[in-house]
PDB file of N, CA and C in Angstrom:
ATOM      1  N   MET A   1     -46.493 -95.518  96.119  1.00 81.00           N
ATOM      2  CA  MET A   1     -47.645 -96.157  96.940  1.00 81.00           C
ATOM      3  C   MET A   1     -47.584 -95.232  98.347  1.00 81.00           C
ATOM      4  N   ARG A   2     -49.115 -95.682  98.947  1.00 88.00           N
ATOM      5  CA  ARG A   2     -49.421 -94.881  99.773  1.00 88.00           C
ATOM      6  C   ARG A   2     -48.748 -95.946 100.895  1.00 88.00           C
ATOM      7  N   PRO A   3     -48.375 -95.179 102.976  1.00 92.00           N
ATOM      8  CA  PRO A   3     -48.486 -95.637 103.568  1.00 92.00           C
ATOM      9  C   PRO A   3     -49.572 -96.520 103.791  1.00 92.00           C
ATOM     10  N   PRO A   4     -49.782 -97.615 104.801  1.00 96.00           N
ATOM     11  CA  PRO A   4     -50.856 -98.344 105.144  1.00 96.00           C
ATOM     12  C   PRO A   4     -52.365 -97.574 106.061  1.00 96.00           C
ATOM     13  N   ILE A   5     -53.423 -98.071 105.741  1.00 97.00           N
ATOM     14  CA  ILE A   5     -53.839 -97.065 107.128  1.00 97.00           C
ATOM     15  C   ILE A   5     -54.914 -98.044 107.920  1.00 97.00           C
ATOM     16  N   SER A   6     -55.033 -97.539 108.678  1.00 98.00           N
ATOM     17  CA  SER A   6     -56.173 -97.583 109.531  1.00 98.00           C
ATOM     18  C   SER A   6     -57.455 -97.359 109.622  1.00 98.00           C
ATOM     19  N   ILE A   7     -58.942 -97.394 109.378  1.00 98.00           N
ATOM     20  CA  ILE A   7     -59.863 -96.508 109.499  1.00 98.00           C
ATOM     21  C   ILE A   7     -60.593 -96.728 110.465  1.00 98.00           C
ATOM     22  N   CYS A   8     -60.922 -96.077 111.838  1.00 98.00           N
ATOM     23  CA  CYS A   8     -61.841 -96.653 112.733  1.00 98.00           C
ATOM     24  C   CYS A   8     -62.998 -95.882 113.244  1.00 98.00           C
ATOM     25  N   LEU A   9     -64.049 -96.984 113.361  1.00 97.00           N
ATOM     26  CA  LEU A   9     -65.175 -96.573 112.774  1.00 97.00           C
ATOM     27  C   LEU A   9     -66.066 -97.310 114.423  1.00 97.00           C
ATOM     28  N   ALA A  10     -67.240 -96.163 115.112  1.00 96.00           N
ATOM     29  CA  ALA A  10     -67.666 -96.664 116.560  1.00 96.00           C
ATOM     30  C   ALA A  10     -68.792 -96.814 115.741  1.00 96.00           C
ATOM     31  N   SER A  11     -69.759 -97.906 116.317  1.00 96.00           N
ATOM     32  CA  SER A  11     -70.627 -98.519 115.907  1.00 96.00           C
ATOM     33  C   SER A  11     -71.820 -98.105 116.775  1.00 96.00           C
ATOM     34  N   TYR A  12     -73.299 -97.501 116.503  1.00 97.00           N
ATOM     35  CA  TYR A  12     -74.141 -97.942 117.938  1.00 97.00           C
ATOM     36  C   TYR A  12     -75.124 -97.964 116.773  1.00 97.00           C
ATOM     37  N   ASN A  13     -76.147 -99.377 116.311  1.00 96.00           N
ATOM     38  CA  ASN A  13     -77.386 -99.270 116.300  1.00 96.00           C
ATOM     39  C   ASN A  13     -77.328 -98.960 115.266  1.00 96.00           C
ATOM     40  N   GLY A  14     -76.152 -99.000 114.077  1.00 93.00           N
ATOM     41  CA  GLY A  14     -76.446 -98.265 112.455  1.00 93.00           C
ATOM     42  C   GLY A  14     -76.378 -99.136 111.688  1.00 93.00           C
ATOM     43  N   PHE A  15     -77.209-100.452 111.861  1.00 93.00           N
ATOM     44  CA  PHE A  15     -78.006-101.224 110.955  1.00 93.00           C
ATOM     45  C   PHE A  15     -78.293-100.685 109.991  1.00 93.00           C
ATOM     46  N   LYS A  16     -78.695 -99.826 109.549  1.00 92.00           N
ATOM     47  CA  LYS A  16     -79.787 -98.851 108.718  1.00 92.00           C
ATOM     48  C   LYS A  16     -78.249 -98.166 107.467  1.00 92.00           C
ATOM     49  N   TYR A  17     -77.559 -97.925 107.997  1.00 92.00           N
ATOM     50  CA  TYR A  17     -76.489 -97.578 107.287  1.00 92.00           C
ATOM     51  C   TYR A  17     -75.063 -98.471 106.990  1.00 92.00           C
ATOM     52  N   ILE A  18     -74.863 -99.223 108.031  1.00 94.00           N
ATOM     53  CA  ILE A  18     -73.771 -99.889 108.021  1.00 94.00           C
ATOM     54  C   ILE A  18     -73.074-100.552 106.461  1.00 94.00           C
ATOM     55  N   ASN A  19     -73.797-101.710 106.221  1.00 94.00           N
ATOM     56  CA  ASN A  19     -73.255-102.115 105.115  1.00 94.00           C
ATOM     57  C   ASN A  19     -72.617-101.042 103.733  1.00 94.00           C
ATOM     58  N   GLU A  20     -73.878-100.488 103.752  1.00 95.00           N
ATOM     59  CA  GLU A  20     -73.587 -98.964 102.624  1.00 95.00           C
ATOM     60  C   GLU A  20     -72.245 -98.461 102.605  1.00 95.00           C
ATOM     61  N   GLN A  21     -72.357 -98.001 104.114  1.00 95.00           N
ATOM     62  CA  GLN A  21     -70.906 -97.216 104.478  1.00 95.00           C
ATOM     63  C   GLN A  21     -69.285 -98.475 104.546  1.00 95.00           C
ATOM     64  N   VAL A  22     -69.597 -99.496 104.891  1.00 96.00           N
ATOM     65  CA  VAL A  22     -68.551-100.639 104.691  1.00 96.00           C
ATOM     66  C   VAL A  22     -67.826-100.982 103.407  1.00 96.00           C
ATOM     67  N   SER A  23     -69.216-101.190 102.836  1.00 96.00           N
ATOM     68  CA  SER A  23     -68.714-101.148 101.072  1.00 96.00           C
ATOM     69  C   SER A  23     -67.794 -99.705 100.661  1.00 96.00           C
ATOM     70  N   SER A  24     -68.479 -99.027 100.823  1.00 97.00           N
ATOM     71  CA  SER A  24     -68.005 -97.397 100.461  1.00 97.00           C
ATOM     72  C   SER A  24     -66.371 -97.604 101.371  1.00 97.00           C
ATOM     73  N   ILE A  25     -66.477 -97.504 101.830  1.00 97.00           N
ATOM     74  CA  ILE A  25     -65.109 -97.848 102.739  1.00 97.00           C
ATOM     75  C   ILE A  25     -64.271 -98.346 102.537  1.00 97.00           C
ATOM     76  N   MET A  26     -64.594 -99.959 102.375  1.00 97.00           N
ATOM     77  CA  MET A  26     -63.906-101.347 101.839  1.00 97.00           C
ATOM     78  C   MET A  26     -63.055-101.024 100.347  1.00 97.00           C
ATOM     79  N   SER A  27     -64.368-100.285  99.349  1.00 97.00           N
ATOM     80  CA  SER A  27     -63.515-100.140  98.034  1.00 97.00           C
ATOM     81  C   SER A  27     -62.577 -99.260  98.013  1.00 97.00           C
ATOM     82  N   GLU A  28     -62.096 -98.688  99.741  1.00 96.00           N
ATOM     83  CA  GLU A  28     -60.984 -97.909  99.069  1.00 96.00           C
ATOM     84  C   GLU A  28     -59.545 -98.233  99.385  1.00 96.00           C
ATOM     85  N   LEU A  29     -59.730 -99.286 100.676  1.00 97.00           N
ATOM     86  CA  LEU A  29     -58.684 -99.946 100.720  1.00 97.00           C
ATOM     87  C   LEU A  29     -57.641-100.837  99.795  1.00 97.00           C
ATOM     88  N   GLN A  30     -56.695-100.812 100.424  1.00 97.00           N
ATOM     89  CA  GLN A  30     -55.607-101.497  99.591  1.00 97.00           C
ATOM     90  C   GLN A  30     -55.234-103.206 100.380  1.00 97.00           C
ATOM     91  N   SER A  31     -54.728-103.721 100.439  1.00 97.00           N
ATOM     92  CA  SER A  31     -54.348-105.551 101.194  1.00 97.00           C
ATOM     93  C   SER A  31     -53.676-105.085 101.914  1.00 97.00           C
ATOM     94  N   ASP A  32     -52.830-104.091 102.571  1.00 97.00           N
ATOM     95  CA  ASP A  32     -52.079-103.890 104.017  1.00 97.00           C
ATOM     96  C   ASP A  32     -52.853-103.138 105.208  1.00 97.00           C
ATOM     97  N   ASP A  33     -54.512-102.141 104.232  1.00 98.00           N
ATOM     98  CA  ASP A  33     -55.376-101.700 104.969  1.00 98.00           C
ATOM     99  C   ASP A  33     -56.007-102.095 106.045  1.00 98.00           C
ATOM    100  N   GLU A  34     -56.735-102.141 107.030  1.00 98.00           N
ATOM    101  CA  GLU A  34     -57.940-102.229 108.276  1.00 98.00           C
ATOM    102  C   GLU A  34     -58.548-101.222 108.251  1.00 98.00           C
ATOM    103  N   LEU A  35     -59.719-101.369 108.341  1.00 98.00           N
ATOM    104  CA  LEU A  35     -60.989-101.054 109.319  1.00 98.00           C
ATOM    105  C   LEU A  35     -61.200-102.531 110.353  1.00 98.00           C
ATOM    106  N   ILE A  36     -61.133-101.009 111.513  1.00 98.00           N
ATOM    107  CA  ILE A  36     -61.379-100.757 113.041  1.00 98.00           C
ATOM    108  C   ILE A  36     -62.526-101.004 113.281  1.00 98.00           C
ATOM    109  N   ILE A  37     -63.788-102.430 113.898  1.00 98.00           N
ATOM    110  CA  ILE A  37     -65.154-101.576 113.996  1.00 98.00           C
ATOM    111  C   ILE A  37     -65.483-102.129 115.487  1.00 98.00           C
ATOM    112  N   VAL A  38     -65.689-100.704 116.244  1.00 98.00           N
ATOM    113  CA  VAL A  38     -66.438-100.969 117.703  1.00 98.00           C
ATOM    114  C   VAL A  38     -67.324-100.859 117.443  1.00 98.00           C
ATOM    115  N   ASP A  39     -68.001-101.808 117.965  1.00 97.00           N
ATOM    116  CA  ASP A  39     -69.592-101.736 117.859  1.00 97.00           C
ATOM    117  C   ASP A  39     -70.153-100.997 119.406  1.00 97.00           C
ATOM    118  N   ASP A  40     -71.117 -99.938 119.935  1.00 98.00           N
ATOM    119  CA  ASP A  40     -70.888 -99.889 121.651  1.00 98.00           C
ATOM    120  C   ASP A  40     -72.262-100.707 121.992  1.00 98.00           C
ATOM    121  N   TYR A  41     -72.438-101.822 122.143  1.00 98.00           N
ATOM    122  CA  TYR A  41     -73.651-102.700 122.782  1.00 98.00           C
ATOM    123  C   TYR A  41     -74.291-102.136 122.089  1.00 98.00           C
ATOM    124  N   SER A  42     -74.704-102.029 120.960  1.00 97.00           N
ATOM    125  CA  SER A  42     -76.050-101.936 119.572  1.00 97.00           C
ATOM    126  C   SER A  42     -76.580-103.103 120.044  1.00 97.00           C
ATOM    127  N   ASN A  43     -78.061-103.031 119.440  1.00 97.00           N
ATOM    128  CA  ASN A  43     -78.952-103.980 119.418  1.00 97.00           C
ATOM    129  C   ASN A  43     -78.534-104.811 118.631  1.00 97.00           C
ATOM    130  N   LYS A  44     -78.840-106.428 118.526  1.00 97.00           N
ATOM    131  CA  LYS A  44     -78.622-107.724 117.859  1.00 97.00           C
ATOM    132  C   LYS A  44     -78.580-107.549 116.804  1.00 97.00           C
ATOM    133  N   GLU A  45     -79.838-106.724 116.385  1.00 97.00           N
ATOM    134  CA  GLU A  45     -79.502-106.924 114.527  1.00 97.00           C
ATOM    135  C   GLU A  45     -78.648-105.966 114.017  1.00 97.00           C
ATOM    136  N   THR A  46     -77.864-105.106 114.152  1.00 96.00           N
ATOM    137  CA  THR A  46     -76.664-104.171 114.385  1.00 96.00           C
ATOM    138  C   THR A  46     -75.277-105.662 114.496  1.00 96.00           C
ATOM    139  N   GLN A  47     -75.566-106.392 115.641  1.00 97.00           N
ATOM    140  CA  GLN A  47     -74.480-106.772 116.007  1.00 97.00           C
ATOM    141  C   GLN A  47     -74.342-107.985 114.926  1.00 97.00           C
ATOM    142  N   LEU A  48     -75.407-108.582 114.839  1.00 97.00           N
ATOM    143  CA  LEU A  48     -75.276-109.833 113.798  1.00 97.00           C
ATOM    144  C   LEU A  48     -74.606-109.361 112.329  1.00 97.00           C
ATOM    145  N   LEU A  49     -75.085-108.201 111.984  1.00 97.00           N
ATOM    146  CA  LEU A  49     -74.623-107.800 111.128  1.00 97.00           C
ATOM    147  C   LEU A  49     -72.766-107.239 110.421  1.00 97.00           C
ATOM    148  N   LEU A  50     -72.697-106.804 111.950  1.00 97.00           N
ATOM    149  CA  LEU A  50     -71.095-106.467 111.751  1.00 97.00           C
ATOM    150  C   LEU A  50     -70.756-107.954 111.930  1.00 97.00           C
ATOM    151  N   SER A  51     -71.423-109.076 112.481  1.00 97.00           N
ATOM    152  CA  SER A  51     -70.797-110.847 112.868  1.00 97.00           C
ATOM    153  C   SER A  51     -70.166-111.065 111.486  1.00 97.00           C
ATOM    154  N   ASN A  52     -71.110-110.851 110.314  1.00 97.00           N
ATOM    155  CA  ASN A  52     -70.769-111.877 109.622  1.00 97.00           C
ATOM    156  C   ASN A  52     -70.162-111.116 108.009  1.00 97.00           C
ATOM    157  N   TYR A  53     -69.418-110.076 108.577  1.00 97.00           N
ATOM    158  CA  TYR A  53     -68.327-109.722 108.082  1.00 97.00           C
ATOM    159  C   TYR A  53     -67.373-110.284 107.867  1.00 97.00           C
ATOM    160  N   ASN A  54     -66.796-110.598 105.983  1.00 96.00           N
ATOM    161  CA  ASN A  54     -65.948-112.018 106.052  1.00 96.00           C
ATOM    162  C   ASN A  54     -64.784-111.608 105.242  1.00 96.00           C
ATOM    163  N   ASP A  55     -63.688-110.571 105.723  1.00 98.00           N
ATOM    164  CA  ASP A  55     -62.498-109.513 105.140  1.00 98.00           C
ATOM    165  C   ASP A  55     -61.654-109.330 106.141  1.00 98.00           C
ATOM    166  N   TYR A  56     -60.918-110.105 105.348  1.00 98.00           N
ATOM    167  CA  TYR A  56     -59.146-109.883 106.584  1.00 98.00           C
ATOM    168  C   TYR A  56     -58.885-108.664 107.190  1.00 98.00           C
ATOM    169  N   ARG A  57     -59.456-107.776 105.851  1.00 98.00           N
ATOM    170  CA  ARG A  57     -58.975-106.528 106.719  1.00 98.00           C
ATOM    171  C   ARG A  57     -60.172-105.921 107.516  1.00 98.00           C
ATOM    172  N   ILE A  58     -61.647-106.163 107.598  1.00 98.00           N
ATOM    173  CA  ILE A  58     -62.116-105.822 108.743  1.00 98.00           C
ATOM    174  C   ILE A  58     -62.421-106.453 110.013  1.00 98.00           C
ATOM    175  N   LYS A  59     -61.864-105.814 111.201  1.00 98.00           N
ATOM    176  CA  LYS A  59     -61.553-106.665 112.724  1.00 98.00           C
ATOM    177  C   LYS A  59     -63.070-105.298 113.271  1.00 98.00           C
ATOM    178  N   VAL A  60     -63.416-106.620 113.815  1.00 98.00           N
ATOM    179  CA  VAL A  60     -64.720-106.158 114.732  1.00 98.00           C
ATOM    180  C   VAL A  60     -64.427-106.576 116.345  1.00 98.00           C
ATOM    181  N   PHE A  61     -64.741-105.569 117.147  1.00 98.00           N
ATOM    182  CA  PHE A  61     -64.367-105.694 118.566  1.00 98.00           C
ATOM    183  C   PHE A  61     -66.135-105.588 118.618  1.00 98.00           C
ATOM    184  N   PHE A  62     -66.498-105.912 120.259  1.00 98.00           N
ATOM    185  CA  PHE A  62     -67.570-105.699 120.801  1.00 98.00           C
ATOM    186  C   PHE A  62     -67.783-104.989 122.436  1.00 98.00           C
ATOM    187  N   ASN A  63     -67.972-104.128 122.490  1.00 98.00           N
ATOM    188  CA  ASN A  63     -68.087-103.716 123.967  1.00 98.00           C
ATOM    189  C   ASN A  63     -68.803-104.125 124.481  1.00 98.00           C
ATOM    190  N   LYS A  64     -68.848-104.587 125.984  1.00 97.00           N
ATOM    191  CA  LYS A  64     -70.100-105.385 126.819  1.00 97.00           C
ATOM    192  C   LYS A  64     -71.109-104.889 127.101  1.00 97.00           C
ATOM    193  N   LYS A  65     -70.986-103.022 127.149  1.00 98.00           N
ATOM    194  CA  LYS A  65     -71.821-102.046 127.697  1.00 98.00           C
ATOM    195  C   LYS A  65     -71.377-101.268 126.812  1.00 98.00           C
ATOM    196  N   ASN A  66     -72.741-100.316 126.793  1.00 97.00           N
ATOM    197  CA  ASN A  66     -72.198 -98.778 126.033  1.00 97.00           C
ATOM    198  C   ASN A  66     -71.856 -98.093 126.788  1.00 97.00           C
ATOM    199  N   ARG A  67     -70.551 -97.783 126.291  1.00 98.00           N
ATOM    200  CA  ARG A  67     -69.372 -96.478 126.458  1.00 98.00           C
ATOM    201  C   ARG A  67     -69.314 -95.046 126.338  1.00 98.00           C
ATOM    202  N   GLY A  68     -70.186 -94.886 125.435  1.00 97.00           N
ATOM    203  CA  GLY A  68     -70.435 -93.342 124.784  1.00 97.00           C
ATOM    204  C   GLY A  68     -69.379 -93.542 123.168  1.00 97.00           C
ATOM    205  N   HIS A  69     -69.404 -93.038 122.591  1.00 96.00           N
ATOM    206  CA  HIS A  69     -68.891 -92.692 121.028  1.00 96.00           C
ATOM    207  C   HIS A  69     -67.155 -92.586 121.128  1.00 96.00           C
ATOM    208  N   VAL A  70     -66.934 -91.692 122.055  1.00 97.00           N
ATOM    209  CA  VAL A  70     -65.818 -90.864 123.015  1.00 97.00           C
ATOM    210  C   VAL A  70     -64.680 -92.345 123.296  1.00 97.00           C
ATOM    211  N   LYS A  71     -65.475 -92.725 124.442  1.00 98.00           N
ATOM    212  CA  LYS A  71     -64.336 -93.995 125.282  1.00 98.00           C
ATOM    213  C   LYS A  71     -64.448 -95.126 124.045  1.00 98.00           C
ATOM    214  N   THR A  72     -65.258 -95.891 122.748  1.00 98.00           N
ATOM    215  CA  THR A  72     -65.392 -96.177 121.726  1.00 98.00           C
ATOM    216  C   THR A  72     -64.263 -96.275 120.610  1.00 98.00           C
ATOM    217  N   PHE A  73     -64.539 -94.892 120.254  1.00 98.00           N
ATOM    218  CA  PHE A  73     -63.168 -94.251 119.231  1.00 98.00           C
ATOM    219  C   PHE A  73     -61.899 -94.161 119.455  1.00 98.00           C
ATOM    220  N   GLU A  74     -61.616 -94.471 121.064  1.00 98.00           N
ATOM    221  CA  GLU A  74     -60.820 -94.439 122.036  1.00 98.00           C
ATOM    222  C   GLU A  74     -59.944 -95.889 121.742  1.00 98.00           C
ATOM    223  N   LYS A  75     -61.512 -96.825 122.160  1.00 98.00           N
ATOM    224  CA  LYS A  75     -61.003 -98.251 122.448  1.00 98.00           C
ATOM    225  C   LYS A  75     -60.153 -98.890 119.934  1.00 98.00           C
ATOM    226  N   ALA A  76     -61.107 -98.094 119.746  1.00 98.00           N
ATOM    227  CA  ALA A  76     -60.861 -98.398 118.203  1.00 98.00           C
ATOM    228  C   ALA A  76     -59.226 -97.805 117.718  1.00 98.00           C
ATOM    229  N   ILE A  77     -59.671 -96.771 118.738  1.00 98.00           N
ATOM    230  CA  ILE A  77     -57.799 -96.485 117.975  1.00 98.00           C
ATOM    231  C   ILE A  77     -57.151 -97.308 118.586  1.00 98.00           C
ATOM    232  N   SER A  78     -57.270 -97.540 119.579  1.00 98.00           N
ATOM    233  CA  SER A  78     -56.251 -98.650 120.586  1.00 98.00           C
ATOM    234  C   SER A  78     -55.564 -99.799 119.688  1.00 98.00           C
ATOM    235  N   TYR A  79     -56.729-100.422 118.899  1.00 98.00           N
ATOM    236  CA  TYR A  79     -56.488-101.583 118.035  1.00 98.00           C
ATOM    237  C   TYR A  79     -55.733-100.868 116.824  1.00 98.00           C
ATOM    238  N   ALA A  80     -56.103 -99.822 116.410  1.00 98.00           N
ATOM    239  CA  ALA A  80     -55.208 -99.590 114.932  1.00 98.00           C
ATOM    240  C   ALA A  80     -53.808 -99.824 115.137  1.00 98.00           C
ATOM    241  N   GLU A  81     -53.200-100.614 114.260  1.00 97.00           N
ATOM    242  CA  GLU A  81     -51.874-101.315 113.481  1.00 97.00           C
ATOM    243  C   GLU A  81     -51.161-100.840 112.468  1.00 97.00           C
ATOM    244  N   LYS A  82     -51.720 -99.519 111.933  1.00 97.00           N
ATOM    245  CA  LYS A  82     -51.186 -99.264 111.142  1.00 97.00           C
ATOM    246  C   LYS A  82     -50.725 -97.309 111.328  1.00 97.00           C
ATOM    247  N   THR A  83     -50.174 -96.873 110.015  1.00 91.00           N
ATOM    248  CA  THR A  83     -48.931 -96.017 110.216  1.00 91.00           C
ATOM    249  C   THR A  83     -50.208 -94.829 110.143  1.00 91.00           C
ATOM    250  N   ILE A  84     -50.876 -94.529 109.689  1.00 95.00           N
ATOM    251  CA  ILE A  84     -51.722 -93.469 109.702  1.00 95.00           C
ATOM    252  C   ILE A  84     -53.281 -94.482 109.807  1.00 95.00           C
ATOM    253  N   ILE A  85     -53.590 -92.902 110.947  1.00 96.00           N
ATOM    254  CA  ILE A  85     -55.070 -93.745 111.184  1.00 96.00           C
ATOM    255  C   ILE A  85     -56.091 -91.957 110.614  1.00 96.00           C
ATOM    256  N   ILE A  86     -57.761 -93.349 109.891  1.00 96.00           N
ATOM    257  CA  ILE A  86     -58.731 -91.952 110.416  1.00 96.00           C
ATOM    258  C   ILE A  86     -59.596 -92.588 110.744  1.00 96.00           C
ATOM    259  N   LEU A  87     -60.624 -91.602 110.912  1.00 96.00           N
ATOM    260  CA  LEU A  87     -61.629 -92.038 111.622  1.00 96.00           C
ATOM    261  C   LEU A  87     -63.159 -91.788 110.735  1.00 96.00           C
ATOM    262  N   SER A  88     -64.220 -92.384 111.284  1.00 95.00           N
ATOM    263  CA  SER A  88     -65.197 -92.762 110.086  1.00 95.00           C
ATOM    264  C   SER A  88     -66.681 -92.494 111.424  1.00 95.00           C
ATOM    265  N   ASP A  89     -67.724 -91.941 111.039  1.00 88.00           N
ATOM    266  CA  ASP A  89     -68.796 -91.951 111.952  1.00 88.00           C
ATOM    267  C   ASP A  89     -69.481 -92.762 111.503  1.00 88.00           C
ATOM    268  N   GLN A  90     -70.270 -93.499 112.003  1.00 85.00           N
ATOM    269  CA  GLN A  90     -71.415 -94.486 111.451  1.00 85.00           C
ATOM    270  C   GLN A  90     -72.433 -95.122 110.536  1.00 85.00           C
ATOM    271  N   ASP A  91     -72.718 -93.005 109.947  1.00 85.00           N
ATOM    272  CA  ASP A  91     -73.542 -93.142 108.750  1.00 85.00           C
ATOM    273  C   ASP A  91     -73.027 -92.421 107.878  1.00 85.00           C
ATOM    274  N   ASP A  92     -71.419 -92.245 108.155  1.00 88.00           N
ATOM    275  CA  ASP A  92     -70.711 -91.718 106.445  1.00 88.00           C
ATOM    276  C   ASP A  92     -70.829 -92.771 105.685  1.00 88.00           C
ATOM    277  N   ILE A  93     -70.757 -92.275 104.205  1.00 92.00           N
ATOM    278  CA  ILE A  93     -70.789 -93.139 103.383  1.00 92.00           C
ATOM    279  C   ILE A  93     -69.558 -92.228 102.423  1.00 92.00           C
ATOM    280  N   TRP A  94     -68.416 -93.229 101.944  1.00 94.00           N
ATOM    281  CA  TRP A  94     -66.941 -92.460 101.516  1.00 94.00           C
ATOM    282  C   TRP A  94     -67.222 -92.179  99.958  1.00 94.00           C
ATOM    283  N   ILE A  95     -67.154 -91.149  99.568  1.00 95.00           N
ATOM    284  CA  ILE A  95     -66.923 -91.116  98.099  1.00 95.00           C
ATOM    285  C   ILE A  95     -65.678 -91.636  97.422  1.00 95.00           C
ATOM    286  N   PRO A  96     -66.065 -92.081  96.237  1.00 96.00           N
ATOM    287  CA  PRO A  96     -64.545 -92.466  95.453  1.00 96.00           C
ATOM    288  C   PRO A  96     -63.037 -91.460  96.407  1.00 96.00           C
ATOM    289  N   GLY A  97     -61.773 -91.888  96.086  1.00 96.00           N
ATOM    290  CA  GLY A  97     -61.125 -91.314  96.304  1.00 96.00           C
ATOM    291  C   GLY A  97     -60.704 -90.245  97.653  1.00 96.00           C
ATOM    292  N   ARG A  98     -61.747 -90.556  98.442  1.00 95.00           N
ATOM    293  CA  ARG A  98     -60.900 -90.169  99.645  1.00 95.00           C
ATOM    294  C   ARG A  98     -60.160 -90.500 100.633  1.00 95.00           C
ATOM    295  N   VAL A  99     -59.981 -91.828 100.552  1.00 95.00           N
ATOM    296  CA  VAL A  99     -58.877 -91.926 101.138  1.00 95.00           C
ATOM    297  C   VAL A  99     -57.537 -91.690 100.360  1.00 95.00           C
ATOM    298  N   ASN A 100     -57.018 -91.606  99.713  1.00 92.00           N
ATOM    299  CA  ASN A 100     -56.335 -91.043  98.283  1.00 92.00           C
ATOM    300  C   ASN A 100     -55.748 -89.638  98.780  1.00 92.00           C
ATOM    301  N   THR A 101     -57.189 -88.820  98.511  1.00 94.00           N
ATOM    302  CA  THR A 101     -57.249 -87.663  98.788  1.00 94.00           C
ATOM    303  C   THR A 101     -56.431 -87.424 100.336  1.00 94.00           C
ATOM    304  N   LEU A 102     -56.982 -88.103 101.237  1.00 93.00           N
ATOM    305  CA  LEU A 102     -56.211 -87.329 102.827  1.00 93.00           C
ATOM    306  C   LEU A 102     -55.188 -87.771 103.211  1.00 93.00           C
ATOM    307  N   VAL A 103     -54.873 -89.106 102.415  1.00 92.00           N
ATOM    308  CA  VAL A 103     -53.114 -89.620 102.627  1.00 92.00           C
ATOM    309  C   VAL A 103     -52.285 -88.313 101.698  1.00 92.00           C
ATOM    310  N   GLU A 104     -52.894 -88.063 100.847  1.00 92.00           N
ATOM    311  CA  GLU A 104     -51.901 -87.172 100.149  1.00 92.00           C
ATOM    312  C   GLU A 104     -51.753 -86.189 100.449  1.00 92.00           C
ATOM    313  N   ASN A 105     -52.684 -85.335 101.362  1.00 93.00           N
ATOM    314  CA  ASN A 105     -52.511 -83.975 101.138  1.00 93.00           C
ATOM    315  C   ASN A 105     -52.207 -83.916 103.021  1.00 93.00           C
ATOM    316  N   LEU A 106     -52.445 -85.341 103.972  1.00 91.00           N
ATOM    317  CA  LEU A 106     -51.343 -85.651 104.928  1.00 91.00           C
ATOM    318  C   LEU A 106     -49.828 -86.020 105.003  1.00 91.00           C
ATOM    319  N   VAL A 107     -49.786 -86.842 103.961  1.00 88.00           N
ATOM    320  CA  VAL A 107     -47.900 -86.618 103.612  1.00 88.00           C
ATOM    321  C   VAL A 107     -47.434 -85.684 103.193  1.00 88.00           C
ATOM    322  N   ARG A 108     -48.514 -84.838 102.861  1.00 91.00           N
ATOM    323  CA  ARG A 108     -47.428 -83.748 101.635  1.00 91.00           C
ATOM    324  C   ARG A 108     -47.494 -82.570 102.852  1.00 91.00           C
ATOM    325  N   SER A 109     -48.809 -82.315 104.044  1.00 93.00           N
ATOM    326  CA  SER A 109     -48.273 -81.014 104.689  1.00 93.00           C
ATOM    327  C   SER A 109     -47.233 -81.433 106.192  1.00 93.00           C
ATOM    328  N   LYS A 110     -46.854 -82.822 105.806  1.00 86.00           N
ATOM    329  CA  LYS A 110     -45.292 -83.112 106.703  1.00 86.00           C
ATOM    330  C   LYS A 110     -46.167 -82.779 108.166  1.00 86.00           C
ATOM    331  N   LYS A 111     -46.997 -83.151 108.245  1.00 84.00           N
ATOM    332  CA  LYS A 111     -47.522 -83.178 109.642  1.00 84.00           C
ATOM    333  C   LYS A 111     -48.563 -84.435 110.472  1.00 84.00           C
ATOM    334  N   LEU A 112     -48.303 -84.207 112.056  1.00 76.00           N
ATOM    335  CA  LEU A 112     -48.945 -85.403 112.612  1.00 76.00           C
ATOM    336  C   LEU A 112     -50.229 -85.674 112.350  1.00 76.00           C
ATOM    337  N   LEU A 113     -51.289 -85.133 112.117  1.00 73.00           N
ATOM    338  CA  LEU A 113     -52.039 -84.484 112.416  1.00 73.00           C
ATOM    339  C   LEU A 113     -53.051 -83.604 111.921  1.00 73.00           C
TER     340      LEU A 113
END
């Protein structure tokens, strides 16, 4: 069994891609993994979409002002609670097996990053 993971996603006005992306990520996660989404003061359409996710593994946070992608990823990482952290841009659609391939290579390499 692989170590638990936190996927950290920074979102900004990502309404067009976010549903497909979240679906592709969630299909890769196990019950003890988490998806941390920090929204960087997006439009109402994106914020409403993010507010409607109903899965205990998805944790959504909203910036009260636009802080930029670096600070938004930093905030997402600060919320991560699992052993391995993987970053994701908001328009990435994950192919099946991506998480296991990343984690297997990380564990095999015995590197921290």
